[in-house]
PDB file of C-alpha atoms in Angstrom:
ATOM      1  CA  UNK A1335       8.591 -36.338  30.408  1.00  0.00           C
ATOM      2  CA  UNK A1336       9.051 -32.426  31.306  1.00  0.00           C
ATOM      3  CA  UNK A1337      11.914 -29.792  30.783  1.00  0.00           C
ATOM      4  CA  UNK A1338      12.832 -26.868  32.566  1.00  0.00           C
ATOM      5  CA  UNK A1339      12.774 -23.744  30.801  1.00  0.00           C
ATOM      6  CA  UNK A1340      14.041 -20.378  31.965  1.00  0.00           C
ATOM      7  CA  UNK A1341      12.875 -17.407  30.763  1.00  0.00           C
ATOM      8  CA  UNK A1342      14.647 -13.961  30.957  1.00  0.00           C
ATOM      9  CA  UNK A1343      13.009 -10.338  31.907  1.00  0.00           C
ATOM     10  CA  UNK A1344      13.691  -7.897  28.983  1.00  0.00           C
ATOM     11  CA  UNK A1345      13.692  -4.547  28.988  1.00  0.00           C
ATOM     12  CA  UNK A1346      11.299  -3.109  27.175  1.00  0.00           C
ATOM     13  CA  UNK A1347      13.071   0.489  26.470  1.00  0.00           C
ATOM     14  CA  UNK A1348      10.386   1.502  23.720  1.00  0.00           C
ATOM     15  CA  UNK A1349       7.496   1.399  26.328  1.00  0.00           C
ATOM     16  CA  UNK A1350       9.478   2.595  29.250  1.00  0.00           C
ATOM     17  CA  UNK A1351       9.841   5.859  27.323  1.00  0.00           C
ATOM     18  CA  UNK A1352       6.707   6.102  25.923  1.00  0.00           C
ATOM     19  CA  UNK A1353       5.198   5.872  29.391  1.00  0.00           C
ATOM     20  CA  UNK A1354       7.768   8.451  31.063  1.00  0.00           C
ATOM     21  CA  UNK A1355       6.616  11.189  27.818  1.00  0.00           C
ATOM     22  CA  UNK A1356       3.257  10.580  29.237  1.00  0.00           C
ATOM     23  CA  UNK A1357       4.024  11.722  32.342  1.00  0.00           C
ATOM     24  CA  UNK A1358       6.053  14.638  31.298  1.00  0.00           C
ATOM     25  CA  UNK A1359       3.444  15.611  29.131  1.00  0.00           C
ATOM     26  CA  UNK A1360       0.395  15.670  31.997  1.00  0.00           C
ATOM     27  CA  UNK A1361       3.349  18.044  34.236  1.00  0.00           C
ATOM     28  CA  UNK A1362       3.880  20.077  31.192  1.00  0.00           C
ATOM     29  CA  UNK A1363      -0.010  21.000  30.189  1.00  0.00           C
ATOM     30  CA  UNK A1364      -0.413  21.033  34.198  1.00  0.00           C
ATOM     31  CA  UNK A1365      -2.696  18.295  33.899  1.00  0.00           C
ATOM     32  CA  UNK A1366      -4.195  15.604  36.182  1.00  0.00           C
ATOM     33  CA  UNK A1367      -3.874  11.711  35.060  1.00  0.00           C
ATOM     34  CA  UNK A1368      -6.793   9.841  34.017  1.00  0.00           C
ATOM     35  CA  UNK A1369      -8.956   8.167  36.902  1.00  0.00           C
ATOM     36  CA  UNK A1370      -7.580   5.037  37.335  1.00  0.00           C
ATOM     37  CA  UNK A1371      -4.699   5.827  35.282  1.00  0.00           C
ATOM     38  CA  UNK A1372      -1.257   4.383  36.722  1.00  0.00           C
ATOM     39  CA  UNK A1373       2.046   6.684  35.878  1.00  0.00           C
ATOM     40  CA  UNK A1374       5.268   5.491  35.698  1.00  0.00           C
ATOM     41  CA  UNK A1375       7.296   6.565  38.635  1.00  0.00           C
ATOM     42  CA  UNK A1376      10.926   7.533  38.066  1.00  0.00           C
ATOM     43  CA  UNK A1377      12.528   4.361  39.907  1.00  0.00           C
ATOM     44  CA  UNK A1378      10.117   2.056  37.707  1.00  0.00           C
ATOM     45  CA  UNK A1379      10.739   0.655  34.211  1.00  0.00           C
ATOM     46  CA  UNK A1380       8.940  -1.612  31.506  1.00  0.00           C
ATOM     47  CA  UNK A1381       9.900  -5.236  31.450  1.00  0.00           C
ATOM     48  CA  UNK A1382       8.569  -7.943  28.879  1.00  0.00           C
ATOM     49  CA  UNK A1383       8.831 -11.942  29.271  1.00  0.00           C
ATOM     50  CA  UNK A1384       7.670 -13.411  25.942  1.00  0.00           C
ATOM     51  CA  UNK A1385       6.562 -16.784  26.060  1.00  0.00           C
ATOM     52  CA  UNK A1386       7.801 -19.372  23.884  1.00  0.00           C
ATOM     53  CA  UNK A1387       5.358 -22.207  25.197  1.00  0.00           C
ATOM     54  CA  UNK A1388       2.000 -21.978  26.352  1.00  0.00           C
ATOM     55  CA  UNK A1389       2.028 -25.321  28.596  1.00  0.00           C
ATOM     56  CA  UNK A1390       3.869 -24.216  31.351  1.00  0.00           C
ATOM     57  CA  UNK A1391       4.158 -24.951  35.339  1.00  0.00           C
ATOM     58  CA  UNK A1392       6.006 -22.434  37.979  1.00  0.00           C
ATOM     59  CA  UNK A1393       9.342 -24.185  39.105  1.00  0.00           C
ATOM     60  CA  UNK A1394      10.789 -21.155  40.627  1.00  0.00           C
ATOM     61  CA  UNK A1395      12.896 -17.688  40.558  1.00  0.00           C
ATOM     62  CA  UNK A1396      15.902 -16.477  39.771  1.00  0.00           C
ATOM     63  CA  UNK A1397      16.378 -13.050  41.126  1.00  0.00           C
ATOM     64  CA  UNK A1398      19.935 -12.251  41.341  1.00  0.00           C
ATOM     65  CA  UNK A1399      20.656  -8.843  42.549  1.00  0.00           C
ATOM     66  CA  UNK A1400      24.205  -7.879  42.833  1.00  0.00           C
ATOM     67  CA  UNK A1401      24.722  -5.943  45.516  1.00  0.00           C
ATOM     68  CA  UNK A1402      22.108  -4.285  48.710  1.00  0.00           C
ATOM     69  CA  UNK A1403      18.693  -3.411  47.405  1.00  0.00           C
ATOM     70  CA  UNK A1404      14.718  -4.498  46.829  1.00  0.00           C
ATOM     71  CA  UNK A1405      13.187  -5.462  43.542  1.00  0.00           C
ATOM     72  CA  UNK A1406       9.182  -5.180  43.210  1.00  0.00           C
ATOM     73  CA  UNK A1407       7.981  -6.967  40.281  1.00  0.00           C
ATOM     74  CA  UNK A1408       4.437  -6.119  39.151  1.00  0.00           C
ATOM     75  CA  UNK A1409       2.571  -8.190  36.435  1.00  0.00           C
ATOM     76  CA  UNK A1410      -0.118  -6.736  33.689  1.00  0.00           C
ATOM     77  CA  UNK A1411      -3.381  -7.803  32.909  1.00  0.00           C
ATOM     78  CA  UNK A1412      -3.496  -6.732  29.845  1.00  0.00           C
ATOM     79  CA  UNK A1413      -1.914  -7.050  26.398  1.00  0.00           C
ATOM     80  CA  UNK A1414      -1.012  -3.786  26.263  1.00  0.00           C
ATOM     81  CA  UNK A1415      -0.843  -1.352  23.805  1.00  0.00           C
ATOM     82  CA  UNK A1416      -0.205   1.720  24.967  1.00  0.00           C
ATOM     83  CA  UNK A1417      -0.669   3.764  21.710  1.00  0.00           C
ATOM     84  CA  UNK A1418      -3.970   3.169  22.526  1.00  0.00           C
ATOM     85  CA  UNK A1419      -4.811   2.787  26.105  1.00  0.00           C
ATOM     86  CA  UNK A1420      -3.143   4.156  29.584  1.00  0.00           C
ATOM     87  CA  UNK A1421      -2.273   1.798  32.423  1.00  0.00           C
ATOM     88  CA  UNK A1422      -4.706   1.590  34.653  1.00  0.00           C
ATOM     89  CA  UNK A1423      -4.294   0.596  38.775  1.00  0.00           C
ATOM     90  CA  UNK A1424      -7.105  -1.987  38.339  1.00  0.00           C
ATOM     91  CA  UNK A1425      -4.761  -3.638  35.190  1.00  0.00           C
ATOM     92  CA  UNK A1426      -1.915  -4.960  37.520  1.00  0.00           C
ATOM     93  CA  UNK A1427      -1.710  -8.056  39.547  1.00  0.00           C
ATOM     94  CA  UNK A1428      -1.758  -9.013  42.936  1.00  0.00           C
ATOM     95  CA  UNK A1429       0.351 -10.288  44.961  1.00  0.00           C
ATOM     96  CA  UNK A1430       3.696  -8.734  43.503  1.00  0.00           C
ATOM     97  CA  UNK A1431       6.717 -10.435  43.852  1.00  0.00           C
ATOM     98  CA  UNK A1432       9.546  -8.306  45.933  1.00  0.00           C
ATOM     99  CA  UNK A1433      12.868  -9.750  45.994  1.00  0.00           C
ATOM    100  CA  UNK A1434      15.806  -8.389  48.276  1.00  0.00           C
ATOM    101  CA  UNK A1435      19.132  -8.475  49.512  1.00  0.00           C
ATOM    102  CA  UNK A1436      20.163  -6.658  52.828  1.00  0.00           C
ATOM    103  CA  UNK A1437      23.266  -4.602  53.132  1.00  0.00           C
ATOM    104  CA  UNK A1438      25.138  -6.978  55.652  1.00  0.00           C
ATOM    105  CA  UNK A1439      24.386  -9.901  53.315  1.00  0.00           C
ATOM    106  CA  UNK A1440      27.646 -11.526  52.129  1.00  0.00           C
ATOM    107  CA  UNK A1441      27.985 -11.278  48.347  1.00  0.00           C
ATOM    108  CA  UNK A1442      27.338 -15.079  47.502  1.00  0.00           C
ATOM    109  CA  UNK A1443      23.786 -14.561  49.720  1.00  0.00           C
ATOM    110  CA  UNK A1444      20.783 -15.844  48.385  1.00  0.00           C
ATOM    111  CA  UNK A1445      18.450 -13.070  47.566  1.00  0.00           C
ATOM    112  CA  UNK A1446      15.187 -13.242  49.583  1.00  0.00           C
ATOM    113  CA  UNK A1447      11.412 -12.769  48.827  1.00  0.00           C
ATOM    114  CA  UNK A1448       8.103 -13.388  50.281  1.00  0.00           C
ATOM    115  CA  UNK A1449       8.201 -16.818  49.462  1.00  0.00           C
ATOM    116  CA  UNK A1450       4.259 -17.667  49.472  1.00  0.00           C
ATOM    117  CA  UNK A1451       3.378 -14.398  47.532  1.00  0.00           C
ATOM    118  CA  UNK A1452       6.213 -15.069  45.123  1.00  0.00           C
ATOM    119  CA  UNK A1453       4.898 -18.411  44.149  1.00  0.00           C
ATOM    120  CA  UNK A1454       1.802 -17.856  44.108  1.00  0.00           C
ATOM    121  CA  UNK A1455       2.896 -15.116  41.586  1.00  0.00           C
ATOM    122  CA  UNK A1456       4.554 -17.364  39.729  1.00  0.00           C
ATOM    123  CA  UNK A1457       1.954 -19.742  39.244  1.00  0.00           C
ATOM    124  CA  UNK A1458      -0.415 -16.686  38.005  1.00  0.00           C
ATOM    125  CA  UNK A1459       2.231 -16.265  35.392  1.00  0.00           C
ATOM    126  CA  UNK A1460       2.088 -19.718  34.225  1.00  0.00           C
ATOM    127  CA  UNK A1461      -1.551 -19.358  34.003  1.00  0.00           C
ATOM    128  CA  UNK A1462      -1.448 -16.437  31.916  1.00  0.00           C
ATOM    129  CA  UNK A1463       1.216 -18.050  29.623  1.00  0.00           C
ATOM    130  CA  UNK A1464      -1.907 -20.526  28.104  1.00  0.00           C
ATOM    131  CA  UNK A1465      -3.374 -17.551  26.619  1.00  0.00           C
ATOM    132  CA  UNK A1466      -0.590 -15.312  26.062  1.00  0.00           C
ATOM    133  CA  UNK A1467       2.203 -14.895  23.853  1.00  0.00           C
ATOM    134  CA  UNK A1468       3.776 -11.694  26.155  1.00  0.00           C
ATOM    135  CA  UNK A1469       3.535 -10.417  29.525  1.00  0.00           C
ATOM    136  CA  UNK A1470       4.306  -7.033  30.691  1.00  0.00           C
ATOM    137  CA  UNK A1471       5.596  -6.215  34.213  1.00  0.00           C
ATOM    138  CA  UNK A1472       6.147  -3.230  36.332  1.00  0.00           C
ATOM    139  CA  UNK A1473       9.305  -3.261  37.673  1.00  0.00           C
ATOM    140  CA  UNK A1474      10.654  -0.827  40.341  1.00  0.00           C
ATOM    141  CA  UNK A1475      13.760  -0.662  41.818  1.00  0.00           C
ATOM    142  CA  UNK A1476      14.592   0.772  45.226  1.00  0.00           C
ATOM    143  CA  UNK A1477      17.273   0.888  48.286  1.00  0.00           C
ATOM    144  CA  UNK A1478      19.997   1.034  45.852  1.00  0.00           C
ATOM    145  CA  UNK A1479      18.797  -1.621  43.705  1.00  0.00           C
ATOM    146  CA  UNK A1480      19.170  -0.199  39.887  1.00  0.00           C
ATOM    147  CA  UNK A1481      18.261  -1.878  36.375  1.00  0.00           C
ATOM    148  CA  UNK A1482      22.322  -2.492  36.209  1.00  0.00           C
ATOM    149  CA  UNK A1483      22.182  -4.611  39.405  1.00  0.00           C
ATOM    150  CA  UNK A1484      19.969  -7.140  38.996  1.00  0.00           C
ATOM    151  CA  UNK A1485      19.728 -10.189  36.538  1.00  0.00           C
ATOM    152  CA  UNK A1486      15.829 -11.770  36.708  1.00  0.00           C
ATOM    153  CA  UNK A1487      13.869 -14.749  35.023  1.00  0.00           C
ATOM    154  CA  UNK A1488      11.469 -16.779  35.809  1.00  0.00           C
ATOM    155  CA  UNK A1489      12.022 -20.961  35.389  1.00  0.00           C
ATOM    156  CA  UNK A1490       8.716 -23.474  34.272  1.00  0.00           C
ATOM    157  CA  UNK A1491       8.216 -26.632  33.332  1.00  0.00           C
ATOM    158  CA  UNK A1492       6.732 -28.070  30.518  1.00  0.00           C
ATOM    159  CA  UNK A1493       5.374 -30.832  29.795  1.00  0.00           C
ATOM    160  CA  UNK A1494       5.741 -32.886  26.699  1.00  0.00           C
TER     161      UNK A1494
END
């Protein structure tokens, strides 16, 4: 027998800052970023999914953005711990999943992705959930899209 479970995309405020100070640091001391090293831009945050179960299958998305915009969601590597490392480009994942609604679409509208790279994201998710308690994930927010705008998680199932 399996269950669905949903999980949400949190914030993760702490790290969000932590990487913006890095960047504002290198521009204050007029310095260059690491080689390989992967800033945080200012439309981008820090988001965390935190898995409860290791055992997991993709089912699907729910991206819900609430008005005209695009969403890219990037995934980690890495457990990160940015006290000690920088992100690096080589750290996140392909494909990305980029979710969107267009300006003409009416309000109940589904949003729309690229369906074959966002499942095939998924499914790299759920394969990183076996080993993995947390996930970190790149998200940036463009074409008026804004952290206030859009409501995201990710639904498995699991087997019992």
């Amino acid at each position: 027998m399996s269950t669905e479970l949903e999980l949400s995309f949190r914030p993760d405020n702490e790290l969000t800052e932590m990487m913006r100070l890095r960047v504002q640091s290198l521009q204050q001391r007029g310095q260059k970023r690491q080689d390989g090293e992967r800033l945080l831009r200012p439309n981008e945050a820090v988001y965390r999914l935190d898995f409860s179960k290791q055992s997991l299958r993709f089912s699907h998305w729910a991206v819900r953005l609430a008005q005209a915009g695009r969403l890219t969601i990037t995934a980690t590597s890495q457990l990160w711990t940015p006290d000690l490392t920088h992100l690096m480009t080589r750290q996140l994942l392909e494909p990305a999943g980029v979710f969107w609604r267009a300006p003409g679409d009416a309000n109940d509208a589904s949003v729309q992705c690229y369906e074959a790279d966002a499942h095939e994201f998924g499914e790299r998710i759920a394969e990183l959930a076996k080993v993995r308690k947390v996930m970190y994930f790149l998200f940036a927010f463009a074409e008026g899209c804004s952290p206030e705008t859009v409501d995201s998680s990710i639904n498995f199932t699991v087997d019992s």
